[in-house]
Amino acid sequence: MNKNQYDVLIIGGGPAGLSAAIYAARAELKTGLIEFSAPGGKLINTHNLENYPGIDSGLTGGDVAVKFFLQSQNMGAEYIAEKVVKIDNLKSFANKIVELENGEKLETKTIIIASGTTPIPLDVPGYWKYYSKGVSNCVVCDGALHKGQDIALIGGGNAATEESLFGAGFAKTVYVINEYPSFISEGVTMKKIRDTKNINLMVDSKVLEIKGDDEKVTGIVIKTKEGIKEIPLTGVFTYVGFTPASKFLENTKITDKKGFIDVDLKTAETKVDGVFAAGDILNKPFKQVTGATSDGTHAALAAKKYIDLNS
Amino acid sequence: MNKNQYDVLIIGGGPAGLSAAIYAARAELKTGLIEFSAPGGKLINTHNLENYPGIDSGLTGGDVAVKFFLQSQNMGAEYIAEKVVKIDNLKSFANKIVELENGEKLETKTIIIASGTTPIPLDVPGYWKYYSKGVSNCVVCDGALHKGQDIALIGGGNAATEESLFGAGFAKTVYVINEYPSFISEGVTMKKIRDTKNINLMVDSKVLEIKGDDEKVTGIVIKTKEGIKEIPLTGVFTYVGFTPASKFLENTKITDKKGFIDVDLKTAETKVDGVFAAGDILNKPFKQVTGATSDGTHAALAAKKYIDLNS
């Protein structure tokens, strides 16, 4: 057997890809996990993962990423520290091609796309300095760490407004700071938000800086129509969009126009036979670690079934 | 506020229900988890949970169930050790009713059905006569009572084969008796089983009777291609399928004819507004712990959104 011939190649080493690797390798499939960065994906940026079921309290996302990774290694998955530039020859059963940046072409029976998304960073001083020290892109994930404190959600889209209601459940005040004059959300959501006493909607307001002390965020500086002011707070959640990491799929018809992927969530099947997708790259409203592990599981089990039925 | 008034009532305390409880309570919803038995569901019967991402090796399903449960408690979910007999008044927003066996009626804005499934009994003489006198559905729970003795696992699915490895740890001989000509399990499991000397795999073999003395099982009668024979043994563990625990939904139109539930897997929504479902009670091909935690997460987050938009 060609050493570059795989049963499953998994593109992306976040929770979805690592879970797929655990399940695929455990099912005795020759499994490669391709991730050019550290394994763990966005999990690495999660300070406290207290909502992932079964995890001991106090573990960081990074700790948990290491656990996922070691499990995938113990089961026998091969870690390939490279970047994927293209997938090709998808109509073949045994010889679908995954092309790496180093020019190597790997052959595989199945492909699991778990390349995820990257949050668009806010281009202001302090964003990276305080990232995961008060700056986050997910209220559902990290908001509970700011119970009784003030937080700001930055953005004018559905994500910012919908998540503001979630934050209002535990934060003292939730500022929703929108650079533009209006919000995108539909009537019922906006009505509810306007009726929620501890949500403060601010339009025509642009964040200039995220401030902090040695350890964490202490406030933001914003520019409004009335001038520049500082709001003291502990959490800044940016919702200015996510970019799907799917440029390497441009020659296929697997993604939608925005670069996300639709699958049958029961089986993680894309519209191409033998190609599955899992995790944040999918079109779906809730993007939690549990969902990613579930997608990865389904993709691996469906890949196993596809191989069994076609071999 | 009425002490019996909840934001979310979760029916069932397996991985799906416990995950929903973790997410719902963390979102500051008043959350009740109703489970008349020990929390953990079928997880309790799983010897080694090595495929659940993030779990340290060597933990049993029971260990992990305790972790899930404590997390839900730490987040603030209330544990209600009762049985649900009916849900009602589903068109109401704030006053949907969950009726308990003790006659109490709890009011809630949302319901998450995570009641799971129960093992199907084997339809042969002796099954009920010797139930819990040698007949069981759980090698992990009751297998140790047969140390150094012979036992049989009945079934051809993953549960039968995976649990046979557990039984082989203490029983003298483990018979795996499968009515059909082949086993469903994945490669690594079957290889391990075939390499285990005290596991005896039997296909095309049907159990006709479970025999015993006044107190306990003494053997089984099976029909094989070679004819009818009796195997002396002390334990019979059946793994022949599962019935959905959804009798309490009979007055609703939420289940299908078999008692399972279809949901939008992105949001865990049933066809009734404010009623969600998660875990093994769902119609889906792969029933893994990862999928249950994902379903539970989605149900809790969708319940939160439903409450926010309708309050």
CSV table of C-alpha atoms in Angstrom, one decimal, chain B:
chain,number,residue,atom,x,y,z
B,1,MET,CA,-42.6,33.4,41.4
B,2,ASN,CA,-44.3,30.1,41.8
B,3,LYS,CA,-41.8,27.6,43.1
B,4,ASN,CA,-43.1,25.1,40.5
B,5,GLN,CA,-42.6,27.5,37.6
B,6,TYR,CA,-39.6,26.7,35.5
B,7,ASP,CA,-38.0,28.2,32.4
B,8,VAL,CA,-36.9,24.7,31.3
B,9,LEU,CA,-37.9,21.3,32.4
B,10,ILE,CA,-35.7,18.5,31.0
B,11,ILE,CA,-37.2,15.0,31.0
B,12,GLY,CA,-34.4,12.4,31.3
B,13,GLY,CA,-31.0,12.5,33.0
B,14,GLY,CA,-28.8,10.8,30.4
B,15,PRO,CA,-26.0,12.5,28.5
B,16,ALA,CA,-28.4,14.5,26.4
B,17,GLY,CA,-30.5,15.7,29.4
B,18,LEU,CA,-27.5,16.5,31.5
B,19,SER,CA,-25.8,18.5,28.7
B,20,ALA,CA,-29.0,20.4,28.2
B,21,ALA,CA,-29.1,21.1,32.0
B,22,ILE,CA,-25.5,22.3,32.0
B,23,TYR,CA,-26.2,24.8,29.1
B,24,ALA,CA,-29.6,25.9,30.3
B,25,ALA,CA,-28.5,26.5,33.9
B,26,ARG,CA,-25.4,28.3,32.7
B,27,ALA,CA,-27.6,30.6,30.6
B,28,GLU,CA,-29.3,31.5,34.0
B,29,LEU,CA,-32.6,29.7,33.1
B,30,LYS,CA,-34.5,28.2,36.0
B,31,THR,CA,-33.8,24.6,35.1
B,32,GLY,CA,-35.3,21.3,36.4
B,33,LEU,CA,-33.9,17.9,35.4
B,34,ILE,CA,-36.4,15.2,36.0
B,35,GLU,CA,-35.0,11.7,36.3
B,36,PHE,CA,-36.5,9.0,38.5
B,37,SER,CA,-33.4,6.7,38.2
B,38,ALA,CA,-29.8,7.5,38.8
B,39,PRO,CA,-28.4,10.2,36.5
B,40,GLY,CA,-26.3,9.1,33.6
B,41,GLY,CA,-28.8,7.1,31.5
B,42,LYS,CA,-27.2,4.3,29.5
B,43,LEU,CA,-23.8,5.9,30.1
B,44,ILE,CA,-23.8,4.1,33.4
B,45,ASN,CA,-23.7,0.8,31.6
B,46,THR,CA,-20.6,1.6,29.5
B,47,HIS,CA,-17.4,0.1,30.7
B,48,ASN,CA,-14.8,2.2,29.0
B,49,LEU,CA,-15.7,5.5,27.3
B,50,GLU,CA,-12.4,5.9,25.4
B,51,ASN,CA,-14.0,7.5,22.4
B,52,TYR,CA,-15.6,10.5,24.1
B,53,PRO,CA,-13.3,13.4,23.2
B,54,GLY,CA,-11.6,15.0,26.2
B,55,ILE,CA,-12.0,12.2,28.7
B,56,ASP,CA,-9.0,10.7,30.5
B,57,SER,CA,-8.4,7.1,29.6
B,58,GLY,CA,-9.6,4.4,32.0
B,59,LEU,CA,-12.7,6.3,33.1
B,60,THR,CA,-16.0,4.2,33.1
B,61,GLY,CA,-19.3,5.6,31.7
B,62,GLY,CA,-20.3,5.8,35.4
B,63,ASP,CA,-17.4,8.0,36.2
B,64,VAL,CA,-18.2,10.3,33.3
B,65,ALA,CA,-21.9,10.3,34.3
B,66,VAL,CA,-21.0,11.6,37.7
B,67,LYS,CA,-18.9,14.4,36.1
B,68,PHE,CA,-21.8,15.4,33.9
B,69,PHE,CA,-24.2,15.4,36.8
B,70,LEU,CA,-21.9,17.4,39.1
B,71,GLN,CA,-21.4,20.0,36.3
B,72,SER,CA,-25.2,20.4,36.0
B,73,GLN,CA,-25.5,20.8,39.7
B,74,ASN,CA,-22.7,23.3,39.9
B,75,MET,CA,-24.3,25.3,37.2
B,76,GLY,CA,-27.5,25.4,39.3
B,77,ALA,CA,-29.8,22.9,37.7
B,78,GLU,CA,-32.4,21.3,40.1
B,79,TYR,CA,-32.5,17.5,40.2
B,80,ILE,CA,-36.1,16.2,40.5
B,81,ALA,CA,-36.1,12.5,41.3
B,82,GLU,CA,-39.6,11.7,39.9
B,83,LYS,CA,-41.2,10.0,36.9
B,84,VAL,CA,-43.1,12.0,34.2
B,85,VAL,CA,-46.5,10.7,33.3
B,86,LYS,CA,-47.8,13.4,30.9
B,87,ILE,CA,-47.0,16.7,29.4
B,88,ASP,CA,-49.9,19.1,28.6
B,89,ASN,CA,-51.1,22.6,27.9
B,90,LEU,CA,-48.4,22.9,25.3
B,91,LYS,CA,-50.0,25.9,23.5
B,92,SER,CA,-49.4,28.0,26.5
B,93,PHE,CA,-46.1,30.0,26.7
B,94,ALA,CA,-45.5,30.2,30.4
B,95,ASN,CA,-47.7,27.4,31.7
B,96,LYS,CA,-46.9,24.2,29.8
B,97,ILE,CA,-47.5,21.4,32.2
B,98,VAL,CA,-45.2,18.5,33.2
B,99,GLU,CA,-47.2,16.0,35.3
B,100,LEU,CA,-45.3,13.8,37.7
B,101,GLU,CA,-46.2,10.3,39.0
B,102,ASN,CA,-46.7,11.8,42.5
B,103,GLY,CA,-49.5,14.0,41.1
B,104,GLU,CA,-47.6,17.2,41.1
B,105,LYS,CA,-47.9,19.5,38.1
B,106,LEU,CA,-44.9,21.6,37.2
B,107,GLU,CA,-45.3,24.7,35.0
B,108,THR,CA,-42.7,25.6,32.5
B,109,LYS,CA,-42.0,27.8,29.5
B,110,THR,CA,-40.1,25.1,27.6
B,111,ILE,CA,-39.7,21.3,27.7
B,112,ILE,CA,-36.7,19.3,26.6
B,113,ILE,CA,-37.5,15.6,26.0
B,114,ALA,CA,-34.4,13.5,26.6
B,115,SER,CA,-36.0,10.4,28.0
B,116,GLY,CA,-34.0,8.0,25.9
B,117,THR,CA,-34.7,4.4,25.2
B,118,THR,CA,-35.0,1.2,27.2
B,119,PRO,CA,-33.8,-2.3,26.3
B,120,ILE,CA,-36.2,-4.7,24.5
B,121,PRO,CA,-36.8,-7.9,26.4
B,122,LEU,CA,-36.0,-11.2,24.8
B,123,ASP,CA,-39.3,-13.0,24.0
B,124,VAL,CA,-38.4,-16.5,25.3
B,125,PRO,CA,-39.6,-18.6,28.2
B,126,GLY,CA,-37.5,-17.8,31.3
B,127,TYR,CA,-36.7,-14.2,30.5
B,128,TRP,CA,-38.9,-12.5,33.0
B,129,LYS,CA,-38.9,-15.5,35.4
B,130,TYR,CA,-35.1,-15.1,35.8
B,131,TYR,CA,-34.9,-11.3,35.2
B,132,SER,CA,-32.4,-10.0,37.7
B,133,LYS,CA,-31.8,-13.6,38.8
B,134,GLY,CA,-29.2,-14.1,36.1
B,135,VAL,CA,-30.9,-12.3,33.2
B,136,SER,CA,-29.9,-8.7,32.7
B,137,ASN,CA,-29.3,-6.1,30.0
B,138,CYS,CA,-26.1,-4.8,31.5
B,139,VAL,CA,-22.8,-6.7,31.8
B,140,VAL,CA,-21.1,-3.8,33.5
B,141,CYS,CA,-23.8,-3.6,36.2
B,142,ASP,CA,-24.3,-7.3,36.9
B,143,GLY,CA,-21.5,-9.2,35.3
B,144,ALA,CA,-19.3,-9.3,38.4
B,145,LEU,CA,-21.9,-11.6,40.0
B,146,HIS,CA,-20.7,-14.3,37.5
B,147,LYS,CA,-17.0,-14.2,38.2
B,148,GLY,CA,-15.3,-17.4,37.0
B,149,GLN,CA,-18.7,-18.6,35.5
B,150,ASP,CA,-19.9,-18.8,31.9
B,151,ILE,CA,-22.2,-16.1,30.5
B,152,ALA,CA,-24.0,-15.3,27.2
B,153,LEU,CA,-24.6,-12.0,25.5
B,154,ILE,CA,-27.5,-12.1,23.1
B,155,GLY,CA,-27.4,-9.9,20.0
B,156,GLY,CA,-25.3,-9.0,17.0
B,157,GLY,CA,-25.0,-5.2,17.3
B,158,ASN,CA,-22.3,-3.0,18.8
B,159,ALA,CA,-23.6,-3.2,22.3
B,160,ALA,CA,-23.3,-7.0,22.4
B,161,THR,CA,-19.8,-7.2,20.9
B,162,GLU,CA,-18.4,-4.3,22.8
B,163,GLU,CA,-19.7,-5.5,26.2
B,164,SER,CA,-18.4,-9.0,25.5
B,165,LEU,CA,-14.9,-7.6,26.1
B,166,PHE,CA,-15.9,-6.4,29.5
B,167,GLY,CA,-17.4,-9.8,30.4
B,168,ALA,CA,-14.3,-11.6,29.2
B,169,GLY,CA,-12.4,-9.8,32.0
B,170,PHE,CA,-14.0,-11.9,34.7
B,171,ALA,CA,-16.2,-14.6,33.2
B,172,LYS,CA,-14.7,-18.1,32.3
B,173,THR,CA,-16.3,-18.1,28.9
B,174,VAL,CA,-18.4,-15.4,27.2
B,175,TYR,CA,-20.7,-16.6,24.4
B,176,VAL,CA,-21.9,-14.0,22.0
B,177,ILE,CA,-25.0,-15.4,20.5
B,178,ASN,CA,-26.2,-13.8,17.3
B,179,GLU,CA,-29.3,-14.9,15.4
B,180,TYR,CA,-27.9,-13.4,12.2
B,181,PRO,CA,-24.9,-14.5,10.1
B,182,SER,CA,-22.7,-11.5,10.8
B,183,PHE,CA,-21.8,-8.8,13.4
B,184,ILE,CA,-22.3,-5.1,13.0
B,185,SER,CA,-19.2,-3.9,14.9
B,186,GLU,CA,-16.3,-1.9,13.5
B,187,GLY,CA,-12.9,-3.5,12.7
B,188,VAL,CA,-10.9,-2.8,15.8
B,189,THR,CA,-13.6,-4.1,18.1
B,190,MET,CA,-14.1,-7.3,16.2
B,191,LYS,CA,-10.4,-7.9,15.9
B,192,LYS,CA,-10.0,-7.5,19.6
B,193,ILE,CA,-12.9,-9.9,20.2
B,194,ARG,CA,-11.5,-12.6,17.9
B,195,ASP,CA,-8.2,-12.3,19.6
B,196,THR,CA,-9.8,-12.8,23.0
B,197,LYS,CA,-9.5,-16.5,23.9
B,198,ASN,CA,-12.5,-16.8,26.2
B,199,ILE,CA,-15.0,-15.1,23.9
B,200,ASN,CA,-16.9,-17.6,21.8
B,201,LEU,CA,-18.7,-15.9,18.8
B,202,MET,CA,-21.8,-17.8,17.6
B,203,VAL,CA,-23.7,-16.8,14.5
B,204,ASP,CA,-27.0,-18.2,13.1
B,205,SER,CA,-27.8,-19.1,16.6
B,206,LYS,CA,-31.2,-18.4,18.2
B,207,VAL,CA,-32.1,-18.6,21.9
B,208,LEU,CA,-35.1,-20.7,22.5
B,209,GLU,CA,-35.3,-20.8,26.3
B,210,ILE,CA,-33.6,-19.6,29.4
B,211,LYS,CA,-33.5,-22.4,32.0
B,212,GLY,CA,-33.0,-22.3,35.7
B,213,ASP,CA,-33.6,-23.8,39.1
B,214,ASP,CA,-35.8,-22.3,41.9
B,215,GLU,CA,-33.4,-19.4,42.3
B,216,LYS,CA,-31.4,-18.6,39.3
B,217,VAL,CA,-30.4,-19.2,35.7
B,218,THR,CA,-28.6,-22.5,35.0
B,219,GLY,CA,-28.4,-22.5,31.2
B,220,ILE,CA,-29.9,-21.6,27.8
B,221,VAL,CA,-31.3,-23.7,25.0
B,222,ILE,CA,-30.2,-22.5,21.5
B,223,LYS,CA,-30.9,-23.5,18.0
B,224,THR,CA,-27.9,-23.5,15.7
B,225,LYS,CA,-27.4,-24.9,12.1
B,226,GLU,CA,-26.2,-28.1,13.8
B,227,GLY,CA,-29.3,-28.5,15.8
B,228,ILE,CA,-30.6,-27.7,19.2
B,229,LYS,CA,-28.3,-27.7,22.2
B,230,GLU,CA,-28.1,-26.5,25.8
B,231,ILE,CA,-25.3,-24.4,27.2
B,232,PRO,CA,-24.9,-24.5,31.0
B,233,LEU,CA,-24.2,-20.9,32.3
B,234,THR,CA,-25.2,-18.5,35.0
B,235,GLY,CA,-25.7,-15.2,33.2
B,236,VAL,CA,-27.8,-14.1,30.2
B,237,PHE,CA,-27.3,-10.5,29.0
B,238,THR,CA,-29.6,-9.4,26.2
B,239,TYR,CA,-28.7,-6.7,23.7
B,240,VAL,CA,-31.5,-7.0,21.1
B,241,GLY,CA,-32.6,-3.4,20.7
B,242,PHE,CA,-34.2,-0.5,22.4
B,243,THR,CA,-37.7,0.9,23.0
B,244,PRO,CA,-38.1,4.7,23.1
B,245,ALA,CA,-39.2,5.9,26.6
B,246,SER,CA,-42.0,8.1,25.2
B,247,LYS,CA,-45.3,6.7,26.6
B,248,PHE,CA,-45.8,9.9,28.5
B,249,LEU,CA,-46.1,11.7,25.1
B,250,GLU,CA,-49.1,9.6,24.0
B,251,ASN,CA,-51.5,12.5,24.2
B,252,THR,CA,-49.3,14.7,22.0
B,253,LYS,CA,-48.4,14.4,18.3
B,254,ILE,CA,-44.7,14.8,18.9
B,255,THR,CA,-43.5,11.2,18.3
B,256,ASP,CA,-43.7,9.0,15.2
B,257,LYS,CA,-45.5,5.6,15.2
B,258,LYS,CA,-42.6,3.9,16.8
B,259,GLY,CA,-42.3,6.5,19.6
B,260,PHE,CA,-39.2,8.2,18.3
B,261,ILE,CA,-39.0,11.9,17.6
B,262,ASP,CA,-38.0,13.9,14.5
B,263,VAL,CA,-36.4,17.3,15.2
B,264,ASP,CA,-34.5,19.9,13.2
B,265,LEU,CA,-31.0,18.8,14.4
B,266,LYS,CA,-29.7,22.4,14.1
B,267,THR,CA,-32.1,23.5,16.8
B,268,ALA,CA,-33.5,20.3,18.4
B,269,GLU,CA,-37.0,21.8,17.8
B,270,THR,CA,-39.9,19.3,17.6
B,271,LYS,CA,-43.0,20.3,15.7
B,272,VAL,CA,-44.5,21.9,18.9
B,273,ASP,CA,-43.2,25.4,19.7
B,274,GLY,CA,-41.2,25.5,22.9
B,275,VAL,CA,-40.8,21.7,23.1
B,276,PHE,CA,-37.4,20.3,22.1
B,277,ALA,CA,-35.9,16.8,22.0
B,278,ALA,CA,-32.4,15.4,22.4
B,279,GLY,CA,-30.5,12.2,22.5
B,280,ASP,CA,-31.4,8.6,21.8
B,281,ILE,CA,-35.2,9.3,21.6
B,282,LEU,CA,-34.4,11.0,18.2
B,283,ASN,CA,-34.7,9.3,14.9
B,284,LYS,CA,-31.0,9.2,13.8
B,285,PRO,CA,-28.6,6.5,12.7
B,286,PHE,CA,-25.6,7.2,15.0
B,287,LYS,CA,-26.3,7.2,18.8
B,288,GLN,CA,-23.1,8.2,20.4
B,289,VAL,CA,-22.5,10.3,23.6
B,290,THR,CA,-21.1,13.1,21.4
B,291,GLY,CA,-24.3,13.3,19.5
B,292,ALA,CA,-26.4,13.4,22.7
B,293,THR,CA,-24.3,16.2,24.2
B,294,SER,CA,-24.7,18.1,20.9
B,295,ASP,CA,-28.5,17.6,20.9
B,296,GLY,CA,-28.7,18.7,24.5
B,297,THR,CA,-26.7,21.8,23.8
B,298,HIS,CA,-28.8,22.8,20.9
B,299,ALA,CA,-32.0,22.2,22.8
B,300,ALA,CA,-30.9,24.3,25.7
B,301,LEU,CA,-29.7,27.2,23.5
B,302,ALA,CA,-32.8,27.1,21.3
B,303,ALA,CA,-35.0,27.0,24.5
B,304,LYS,CA,-33.2,30.1,25.7
B,305,LYS,CA,-33.8,31.9,22.4
B,306,TYR,CA,-37.5,30.8,22.4
B,307,ILE,CA,-37.9,32.2,25.9
B,308,ASP,CA,-36.1,35.5,25.0
B,309,LEU,CA,-38.3,36.1,22.0
B,310,ASN,CA,-41.6,35.2,23.6
B,311,SER,CA,-41.3,36.7,27.1
